[in-house]
Short mmCIF file of C-alpha atoms in Angstrom, two decimals:
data_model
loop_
_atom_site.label_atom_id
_atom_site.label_comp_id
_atom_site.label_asym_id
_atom_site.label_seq_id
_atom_site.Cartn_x
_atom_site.Cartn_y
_atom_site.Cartn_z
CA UNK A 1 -7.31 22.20 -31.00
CA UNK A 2 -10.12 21.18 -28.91
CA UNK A 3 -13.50 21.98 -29.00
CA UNK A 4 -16.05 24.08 -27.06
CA UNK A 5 -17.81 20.71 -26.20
CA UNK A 6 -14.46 19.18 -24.96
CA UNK A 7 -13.16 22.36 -22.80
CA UNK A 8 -16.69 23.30 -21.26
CA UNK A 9 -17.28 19.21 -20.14
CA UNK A 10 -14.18 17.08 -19.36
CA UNK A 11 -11.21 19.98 -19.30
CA UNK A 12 -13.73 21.94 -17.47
CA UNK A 13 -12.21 23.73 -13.80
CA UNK A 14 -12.38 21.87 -11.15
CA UNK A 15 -12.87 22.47 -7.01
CA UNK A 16 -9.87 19.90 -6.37
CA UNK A 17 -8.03 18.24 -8.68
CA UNK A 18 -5.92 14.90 -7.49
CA UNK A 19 -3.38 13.18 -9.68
CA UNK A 20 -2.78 9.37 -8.67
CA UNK A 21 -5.91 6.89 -8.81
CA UNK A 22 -4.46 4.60 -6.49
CA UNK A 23 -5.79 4.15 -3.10
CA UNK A 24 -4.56 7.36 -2.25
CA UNK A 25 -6.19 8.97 -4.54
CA UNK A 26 -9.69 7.15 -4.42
CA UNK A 27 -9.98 7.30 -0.64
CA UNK A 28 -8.58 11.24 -0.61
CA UNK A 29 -11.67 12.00 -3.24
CA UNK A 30 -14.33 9.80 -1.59
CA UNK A 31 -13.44 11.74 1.88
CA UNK A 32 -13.60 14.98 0.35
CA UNK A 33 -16.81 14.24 -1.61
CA UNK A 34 -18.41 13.13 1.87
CA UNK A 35 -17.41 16.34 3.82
CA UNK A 36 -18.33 18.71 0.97
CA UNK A 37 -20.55 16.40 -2.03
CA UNK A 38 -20.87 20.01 -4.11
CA UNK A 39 -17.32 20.32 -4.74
CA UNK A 40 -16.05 19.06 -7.93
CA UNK A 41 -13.19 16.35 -7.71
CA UNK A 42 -11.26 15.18 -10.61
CA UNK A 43 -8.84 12.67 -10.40
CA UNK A 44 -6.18 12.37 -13.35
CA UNK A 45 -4.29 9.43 -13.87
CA UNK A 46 -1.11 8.75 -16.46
CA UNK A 47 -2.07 5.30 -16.72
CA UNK A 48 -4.77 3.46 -18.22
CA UNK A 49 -5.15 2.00 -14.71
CA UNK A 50 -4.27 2.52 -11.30
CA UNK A 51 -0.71 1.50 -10.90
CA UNK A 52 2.70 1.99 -8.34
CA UNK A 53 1.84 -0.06 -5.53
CA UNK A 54 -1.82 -0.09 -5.82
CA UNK A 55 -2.17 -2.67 -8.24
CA UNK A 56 1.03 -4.60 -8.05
CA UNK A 57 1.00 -5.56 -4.34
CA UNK A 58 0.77 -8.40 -2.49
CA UNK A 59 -2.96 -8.08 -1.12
CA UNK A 60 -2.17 -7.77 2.49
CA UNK A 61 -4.12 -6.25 5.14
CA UNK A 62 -1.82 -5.78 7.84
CA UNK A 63 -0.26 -3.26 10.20
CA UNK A 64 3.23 -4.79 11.03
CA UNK A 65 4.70 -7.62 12.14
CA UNK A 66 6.16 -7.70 15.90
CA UNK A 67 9.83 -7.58 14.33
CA UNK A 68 8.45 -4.28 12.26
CA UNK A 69 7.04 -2.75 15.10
CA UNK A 70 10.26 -3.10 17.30
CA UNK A 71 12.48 -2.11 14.48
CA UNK A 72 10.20 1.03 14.02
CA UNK A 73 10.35 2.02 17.60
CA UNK A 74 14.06 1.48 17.96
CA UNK A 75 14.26 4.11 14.81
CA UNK A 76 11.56 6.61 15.58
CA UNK A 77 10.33 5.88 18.84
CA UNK A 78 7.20 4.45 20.90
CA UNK A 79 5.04 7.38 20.09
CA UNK A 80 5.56 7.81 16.54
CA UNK A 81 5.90 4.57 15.75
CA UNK A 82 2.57 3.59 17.49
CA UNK A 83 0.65 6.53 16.03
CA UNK A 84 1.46 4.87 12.77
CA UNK A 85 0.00 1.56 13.42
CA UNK A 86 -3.24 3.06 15.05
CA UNK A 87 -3.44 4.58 11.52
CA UNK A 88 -3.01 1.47 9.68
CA UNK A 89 -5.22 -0.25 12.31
CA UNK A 90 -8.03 1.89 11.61
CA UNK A 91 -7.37 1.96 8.37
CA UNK A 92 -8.16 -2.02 7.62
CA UNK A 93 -11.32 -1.45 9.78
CA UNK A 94 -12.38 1.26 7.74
CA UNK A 95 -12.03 -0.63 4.48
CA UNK A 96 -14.16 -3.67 6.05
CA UNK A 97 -16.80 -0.71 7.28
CA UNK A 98 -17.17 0.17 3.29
CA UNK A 99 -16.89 -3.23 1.61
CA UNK A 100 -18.23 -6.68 1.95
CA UNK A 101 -15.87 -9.00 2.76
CA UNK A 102 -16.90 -11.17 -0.18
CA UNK A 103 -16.56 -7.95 -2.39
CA UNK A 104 -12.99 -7.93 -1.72
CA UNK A 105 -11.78 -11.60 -1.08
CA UNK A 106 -10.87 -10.23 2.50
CA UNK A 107 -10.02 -12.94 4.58
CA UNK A 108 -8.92 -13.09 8.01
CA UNK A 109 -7.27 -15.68 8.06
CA UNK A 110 -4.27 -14.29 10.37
CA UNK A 111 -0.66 -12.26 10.04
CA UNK A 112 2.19 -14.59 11.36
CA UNK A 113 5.56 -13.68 11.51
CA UNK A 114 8.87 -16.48 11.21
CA UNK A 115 11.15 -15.67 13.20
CA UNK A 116 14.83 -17.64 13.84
CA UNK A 117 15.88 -16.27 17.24
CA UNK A 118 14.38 -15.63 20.26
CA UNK A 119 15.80 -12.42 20.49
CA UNK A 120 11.90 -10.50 19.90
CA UNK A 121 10.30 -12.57 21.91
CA UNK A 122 12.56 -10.92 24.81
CA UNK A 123 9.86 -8.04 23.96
CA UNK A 124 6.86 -9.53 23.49
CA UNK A 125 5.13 -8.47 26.41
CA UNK A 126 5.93 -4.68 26.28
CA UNK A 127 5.09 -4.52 22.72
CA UNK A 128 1.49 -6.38 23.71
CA UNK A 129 0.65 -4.11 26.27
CA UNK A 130 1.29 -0.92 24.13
CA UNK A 131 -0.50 -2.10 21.47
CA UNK A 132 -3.68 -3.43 23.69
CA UNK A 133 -5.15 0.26 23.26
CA UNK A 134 -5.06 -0.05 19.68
CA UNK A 135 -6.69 -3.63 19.14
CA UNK A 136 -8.08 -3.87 21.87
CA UNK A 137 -6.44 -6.98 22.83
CA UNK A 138 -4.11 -8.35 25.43
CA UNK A 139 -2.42 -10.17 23.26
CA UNK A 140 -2.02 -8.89 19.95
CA UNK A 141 0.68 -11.12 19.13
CA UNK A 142 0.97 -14.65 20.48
CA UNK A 143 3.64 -17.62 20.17
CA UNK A 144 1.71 -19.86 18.17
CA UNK A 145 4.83 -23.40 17.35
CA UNK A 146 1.79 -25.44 17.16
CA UNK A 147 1.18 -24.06 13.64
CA UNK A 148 4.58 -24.24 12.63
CA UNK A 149 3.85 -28.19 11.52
CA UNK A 150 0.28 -27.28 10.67
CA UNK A 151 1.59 -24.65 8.10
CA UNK A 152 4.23 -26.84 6.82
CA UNK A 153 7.03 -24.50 7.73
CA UNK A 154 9.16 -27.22 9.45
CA UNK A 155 12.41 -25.01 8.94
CA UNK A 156 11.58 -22.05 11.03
CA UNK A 157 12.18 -22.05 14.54
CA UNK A 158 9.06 -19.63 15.66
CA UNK A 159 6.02 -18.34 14.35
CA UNK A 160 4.10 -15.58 16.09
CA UNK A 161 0.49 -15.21 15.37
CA UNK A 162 -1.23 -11.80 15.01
CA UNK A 163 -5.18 -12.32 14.97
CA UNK A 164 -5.77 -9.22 13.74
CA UNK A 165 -4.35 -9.81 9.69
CA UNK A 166 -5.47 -10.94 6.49
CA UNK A 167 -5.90 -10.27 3.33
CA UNK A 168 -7.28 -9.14 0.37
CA UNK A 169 -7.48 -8.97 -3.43
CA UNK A 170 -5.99 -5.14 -4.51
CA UNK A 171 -8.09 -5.23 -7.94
CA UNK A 172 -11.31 -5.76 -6.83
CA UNK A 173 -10.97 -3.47 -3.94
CA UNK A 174 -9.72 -0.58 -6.42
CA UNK A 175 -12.35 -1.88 -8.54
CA UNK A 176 -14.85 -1.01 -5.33
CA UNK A 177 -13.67 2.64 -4.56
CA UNK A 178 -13.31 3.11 -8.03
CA UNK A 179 -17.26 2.07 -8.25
CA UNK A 180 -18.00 4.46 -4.98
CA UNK A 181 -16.47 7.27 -6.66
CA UNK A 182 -18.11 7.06 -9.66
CA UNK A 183 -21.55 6.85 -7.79
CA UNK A 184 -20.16 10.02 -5.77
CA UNK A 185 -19.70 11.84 -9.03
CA UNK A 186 -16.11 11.91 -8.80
CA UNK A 187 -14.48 12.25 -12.00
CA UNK A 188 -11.61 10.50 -14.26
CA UNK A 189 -9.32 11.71 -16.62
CA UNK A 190 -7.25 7.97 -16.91
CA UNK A 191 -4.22 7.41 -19.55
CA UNK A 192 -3.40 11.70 -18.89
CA UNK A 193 -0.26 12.83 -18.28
CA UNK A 194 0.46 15.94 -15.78
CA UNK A 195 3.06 17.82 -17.38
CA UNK A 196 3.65 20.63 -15.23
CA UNK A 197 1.88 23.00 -12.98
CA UNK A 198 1.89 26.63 -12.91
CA UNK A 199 0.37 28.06 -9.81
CA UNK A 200 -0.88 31.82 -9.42
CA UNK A 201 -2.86 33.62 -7.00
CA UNK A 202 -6.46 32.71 -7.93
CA UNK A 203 -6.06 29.14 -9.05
CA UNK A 204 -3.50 26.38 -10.15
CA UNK A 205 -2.85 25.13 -14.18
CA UNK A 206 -2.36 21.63 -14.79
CA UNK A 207 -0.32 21.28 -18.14
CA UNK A 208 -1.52 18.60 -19.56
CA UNK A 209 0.20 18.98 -23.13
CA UNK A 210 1.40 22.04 -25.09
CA UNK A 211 -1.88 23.17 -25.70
CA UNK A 212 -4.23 21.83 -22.94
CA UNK A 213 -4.53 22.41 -19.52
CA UNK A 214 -6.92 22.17 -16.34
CA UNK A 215 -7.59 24.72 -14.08
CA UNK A 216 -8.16 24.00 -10.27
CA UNK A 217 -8.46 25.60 -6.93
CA UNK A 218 -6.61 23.15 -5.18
CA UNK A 219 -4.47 20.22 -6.42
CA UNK A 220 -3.13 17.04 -4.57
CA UNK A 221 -0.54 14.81 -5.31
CA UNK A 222 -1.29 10.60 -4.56
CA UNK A 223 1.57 9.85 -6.24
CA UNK A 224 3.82 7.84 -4.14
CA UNK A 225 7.00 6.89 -5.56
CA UNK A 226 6.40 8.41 -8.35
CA UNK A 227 6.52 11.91 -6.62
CA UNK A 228 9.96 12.88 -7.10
CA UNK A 229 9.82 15.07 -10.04
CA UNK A 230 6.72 17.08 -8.51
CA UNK A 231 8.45 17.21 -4.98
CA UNK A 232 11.67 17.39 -4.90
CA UNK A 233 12.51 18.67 -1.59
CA UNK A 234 10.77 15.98 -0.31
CA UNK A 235 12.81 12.90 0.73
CA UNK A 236 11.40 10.07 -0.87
CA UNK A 237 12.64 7.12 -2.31
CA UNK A 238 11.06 4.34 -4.42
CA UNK A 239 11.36 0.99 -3.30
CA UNK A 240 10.18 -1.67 -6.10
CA UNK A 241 8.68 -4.83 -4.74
CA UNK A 242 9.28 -8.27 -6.58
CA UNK A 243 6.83 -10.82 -6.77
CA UNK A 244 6.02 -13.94 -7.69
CA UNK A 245 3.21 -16.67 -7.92
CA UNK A 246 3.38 -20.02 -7.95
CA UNK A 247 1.02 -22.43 -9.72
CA UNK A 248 -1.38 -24.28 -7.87
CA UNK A 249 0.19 -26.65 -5.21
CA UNK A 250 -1.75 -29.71 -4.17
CA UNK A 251 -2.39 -30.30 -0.62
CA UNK A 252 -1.09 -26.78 0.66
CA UNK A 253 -0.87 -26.36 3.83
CA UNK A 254 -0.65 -22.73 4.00
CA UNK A 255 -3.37 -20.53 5.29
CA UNK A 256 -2.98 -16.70 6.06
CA UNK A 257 0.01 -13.80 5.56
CA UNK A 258 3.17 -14.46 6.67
CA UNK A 259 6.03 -11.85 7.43
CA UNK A 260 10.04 -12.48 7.41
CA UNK A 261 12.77 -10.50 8.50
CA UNK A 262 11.08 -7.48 9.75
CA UNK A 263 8.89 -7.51 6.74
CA UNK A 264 11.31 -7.78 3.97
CA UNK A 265 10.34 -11.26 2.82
CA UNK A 266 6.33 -11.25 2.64
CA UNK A 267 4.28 -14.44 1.55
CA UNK A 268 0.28 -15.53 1.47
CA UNK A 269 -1.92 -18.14 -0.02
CA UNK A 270 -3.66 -17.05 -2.74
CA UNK A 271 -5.86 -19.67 -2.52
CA UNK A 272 -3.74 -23.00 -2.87
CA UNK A 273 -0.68 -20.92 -4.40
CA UNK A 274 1.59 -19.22 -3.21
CA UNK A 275 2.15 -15.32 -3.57
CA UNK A 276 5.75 -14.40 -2.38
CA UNK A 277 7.59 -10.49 -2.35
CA UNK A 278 10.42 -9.30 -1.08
CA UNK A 279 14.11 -9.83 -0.87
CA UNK A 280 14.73 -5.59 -1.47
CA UNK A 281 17.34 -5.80 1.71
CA UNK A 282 19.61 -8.35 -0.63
CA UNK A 283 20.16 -5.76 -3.30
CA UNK A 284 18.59 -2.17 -1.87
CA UNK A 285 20.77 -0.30 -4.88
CA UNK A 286 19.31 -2.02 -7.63
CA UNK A 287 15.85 -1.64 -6.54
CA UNK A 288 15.50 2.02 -5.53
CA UNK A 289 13.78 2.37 -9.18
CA UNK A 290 10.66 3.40 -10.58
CA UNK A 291 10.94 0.75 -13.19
CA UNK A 292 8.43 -1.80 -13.38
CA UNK A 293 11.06 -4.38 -14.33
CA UNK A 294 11.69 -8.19 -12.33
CA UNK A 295 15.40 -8.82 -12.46
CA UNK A 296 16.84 -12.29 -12.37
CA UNK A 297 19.05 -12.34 -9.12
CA UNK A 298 15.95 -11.42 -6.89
CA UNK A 299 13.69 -14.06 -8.83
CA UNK A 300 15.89 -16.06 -8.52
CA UNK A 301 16.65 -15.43 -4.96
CA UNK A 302 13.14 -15.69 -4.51
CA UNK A 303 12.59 -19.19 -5.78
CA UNK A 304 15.78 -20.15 -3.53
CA UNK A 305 13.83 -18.64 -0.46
CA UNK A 306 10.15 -20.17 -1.52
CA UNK A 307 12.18 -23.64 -1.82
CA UNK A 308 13.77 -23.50 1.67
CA UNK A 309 11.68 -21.68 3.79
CA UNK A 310 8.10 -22.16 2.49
CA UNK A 311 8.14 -25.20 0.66
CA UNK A 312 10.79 -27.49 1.46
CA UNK A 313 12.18 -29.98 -1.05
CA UNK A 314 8.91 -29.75 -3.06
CA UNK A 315 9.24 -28.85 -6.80
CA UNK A 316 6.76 -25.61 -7.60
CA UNK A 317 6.40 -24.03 -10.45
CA UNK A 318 5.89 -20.17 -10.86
CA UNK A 319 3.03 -19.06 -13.11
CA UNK A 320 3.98 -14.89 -12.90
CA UNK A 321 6.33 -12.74 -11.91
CA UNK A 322 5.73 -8.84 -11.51
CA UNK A 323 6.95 -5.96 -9.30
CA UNK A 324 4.77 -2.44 -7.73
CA UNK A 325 6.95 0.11 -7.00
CA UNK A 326 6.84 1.61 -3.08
CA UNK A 327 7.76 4.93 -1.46
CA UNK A 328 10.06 5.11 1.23
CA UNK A 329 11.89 7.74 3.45
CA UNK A 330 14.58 7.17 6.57
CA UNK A 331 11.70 7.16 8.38
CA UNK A 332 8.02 5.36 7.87
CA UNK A 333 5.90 8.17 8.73
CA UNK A 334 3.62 9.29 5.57
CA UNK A 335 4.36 12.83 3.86
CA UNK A 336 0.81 14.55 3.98
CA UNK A 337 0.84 18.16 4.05
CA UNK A 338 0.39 21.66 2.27
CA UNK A 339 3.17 22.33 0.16
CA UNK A 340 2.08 25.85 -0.99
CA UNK A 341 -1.44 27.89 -1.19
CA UNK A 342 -3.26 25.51 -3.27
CA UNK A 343 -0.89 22.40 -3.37
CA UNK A 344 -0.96 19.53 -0.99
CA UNK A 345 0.33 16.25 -0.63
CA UNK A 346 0.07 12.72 0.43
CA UNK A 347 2.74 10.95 -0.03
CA UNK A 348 5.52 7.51 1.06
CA UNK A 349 3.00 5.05 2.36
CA UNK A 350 6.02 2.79 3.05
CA UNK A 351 4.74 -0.02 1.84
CA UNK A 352 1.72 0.01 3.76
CA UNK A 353 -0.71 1.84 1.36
CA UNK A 354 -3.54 -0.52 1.82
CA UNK A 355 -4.22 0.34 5.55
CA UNK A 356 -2.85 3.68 5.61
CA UNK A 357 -4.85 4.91 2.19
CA UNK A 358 -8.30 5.35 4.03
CA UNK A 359 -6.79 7.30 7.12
CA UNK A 360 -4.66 9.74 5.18
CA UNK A 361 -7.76 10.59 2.92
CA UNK A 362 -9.35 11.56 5.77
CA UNK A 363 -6.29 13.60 7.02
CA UNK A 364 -6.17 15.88 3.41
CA UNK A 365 -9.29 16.21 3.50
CA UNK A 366 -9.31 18.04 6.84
CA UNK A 367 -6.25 20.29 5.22
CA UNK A 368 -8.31 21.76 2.51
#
């Protein structure tokens, strides 16, 4: 049993209660401790750290690459589509309004996008002038074959520059919020599994084990991918992302974040190695998981990919291999909303958790 000490201080009720300390979770709680600073946020988390996508990403700050944005309004149309990359847009502001750039490793050191037919380019223009209100430029993505040579990517046939990009390092920026919420005097609850929730007219009861629970008056999930149990009439659909990174390269060329097939294949220098993701379209099936696993044909698939599109007949050898795990739906738009009295949600970042984190905080936190 616990004691008086334990169930009057840590298991104590809480205002709101979130579960999911990944950037979800730590922008929804420093949003709501900004509004209202006397409410009392807890944030509980199954893990020891913040994991999913969170930590096991690729460190990009980006909004989508032209092929992305096409493929999106094709699917859900202009409206939509561009309502979601205003969102991501002024989400990556937002996170350089908080954080020193040094803080972070944010660099901007450009989005490109290979592309082997011309077929986009047929659409450049109209996708430029309906994102100038957004970015506020007229070009937000240019034709750039100069840097093909300069990058070292002699294989691809276009590259399309997006000024706007870069990236980042995911620890130390969870390591940031994590730091802002503490000094906000939100609170932690880390290696804590939810076990169910009961909810009744004058609060909700987080299970926490057979004999423990916490009481709340509201509750949020940040839980991503790993929603499904919690919300089951919800349509989402983990996605796990492979990675790998190479070990240092001499002389590389490579400088920025680089998008491939409509985003599937996704690559950066991390400083001179190479970070490379991706490949989920050659084997969707197998990696609609929650497992945390790498399996050999995408590695391996990988490799084949780093070797003829990024680094042409050069040897490289790969120092680790890991994989986050992604929520997606038939359509990219994020899942926040009420779900019952006290429950809400804020859910499928679709891969784009990074930029859409800060906005969506903001969002629950005008729900409840």
């Amino acid at each position: 049993m616990n004691s008086i000490w334990e169930l009057e201080t840590f298991y104590r009720k809480r205002d709101i209660v979130i579960i999911g300390s990944g950037f979800s979770g730590l922008w929804t709680a420093l949003s709501i401790k900004e509004k209202y600073p006397e409410k009392s946020v807890l944030i509980i988390e199954r893990n020891t750290v913040p994991l999913g996508a969170s930590t096991r990403n690729a460190g990009f700050a980006c909004f989508g690459s032209l092929t992305e944005v096409i493929a999106d309004s094709e699917k859900m149309g202009w409206e939509k589509t561009l309502e979601l990359v205003k969102m991501r847009f002024e989400g990556l502001q937002k996170i350089r309004r908080y954080f020193k750039n040094s803080e972070i490793d944010f660099e901007l050191n450009g989005g490109y996008e290979i592309l082997n037919n011309d077929e986009p380019l047929q659409q450049l223009d109209v996708v430029n002038e309906k994102l100038k209100q957004i970015t506020g430029l007229d070009k937000t993505y240019v034709l750039k074959q100069e840097k093909i040579e300069e990058f070292g990517l002699g294989k691809s046939e276009f590259l399309i520059e997006n000024p706007c990009e870069g990236s980042l390092h995911s620890g130390k920026l969870l390591q940031k919020l994590l730091d802002k919420c503490y000094e906000l005097k939100v609170e932690f609850l880390f290696g804590t599994e939810v076990k169910n929730i009961d909810e009744h007219a004058e609060e909700i009861n987080i299970h926490l084990s057979e004999a423990l629970s916490v009481k709340a008056e509201k509750m949020i999930y940040c839980t991503n991918a790993f929603s499904s149990k919690f919300l089951e009439k919800e349509e989402i659909i983990p996605a796990r992302g492979q990675i790998l990174l190479t070990e240092p390269i001499e002389d590389l060329k490579l400088r920025g974040t680089f998008h491939y097939d409509e985003g599937f294949y996704y690559f950066r220098n991390l400083g001179n190695r190479i970070l490379l993701g991706g490949g989920r379209n050659q084997d969707f099936k197998t990696e609609e998981t929650t497992s945390f696993e790498t399996t050999e044909f995408l590695q391996n698939h990988l490799e084949y990919f780093l070797r003829e599109v990024i680094l042409p007949d050069q040897d490289v050898k790969i120092s680790l291999r890991w994989s986050g795990i992604m929520a997606m739906g038939s359509e990219k738009t994020p899942i926040v909303k009420q779900l019952s009295n006290r429950q809400f949600c804020a859910v499928r970042l679709s891969g784009m958790g990074v930029a859409l984190a800060p906005k969506i905080g903001e969002m629950v936190t005008e729900m409840i």
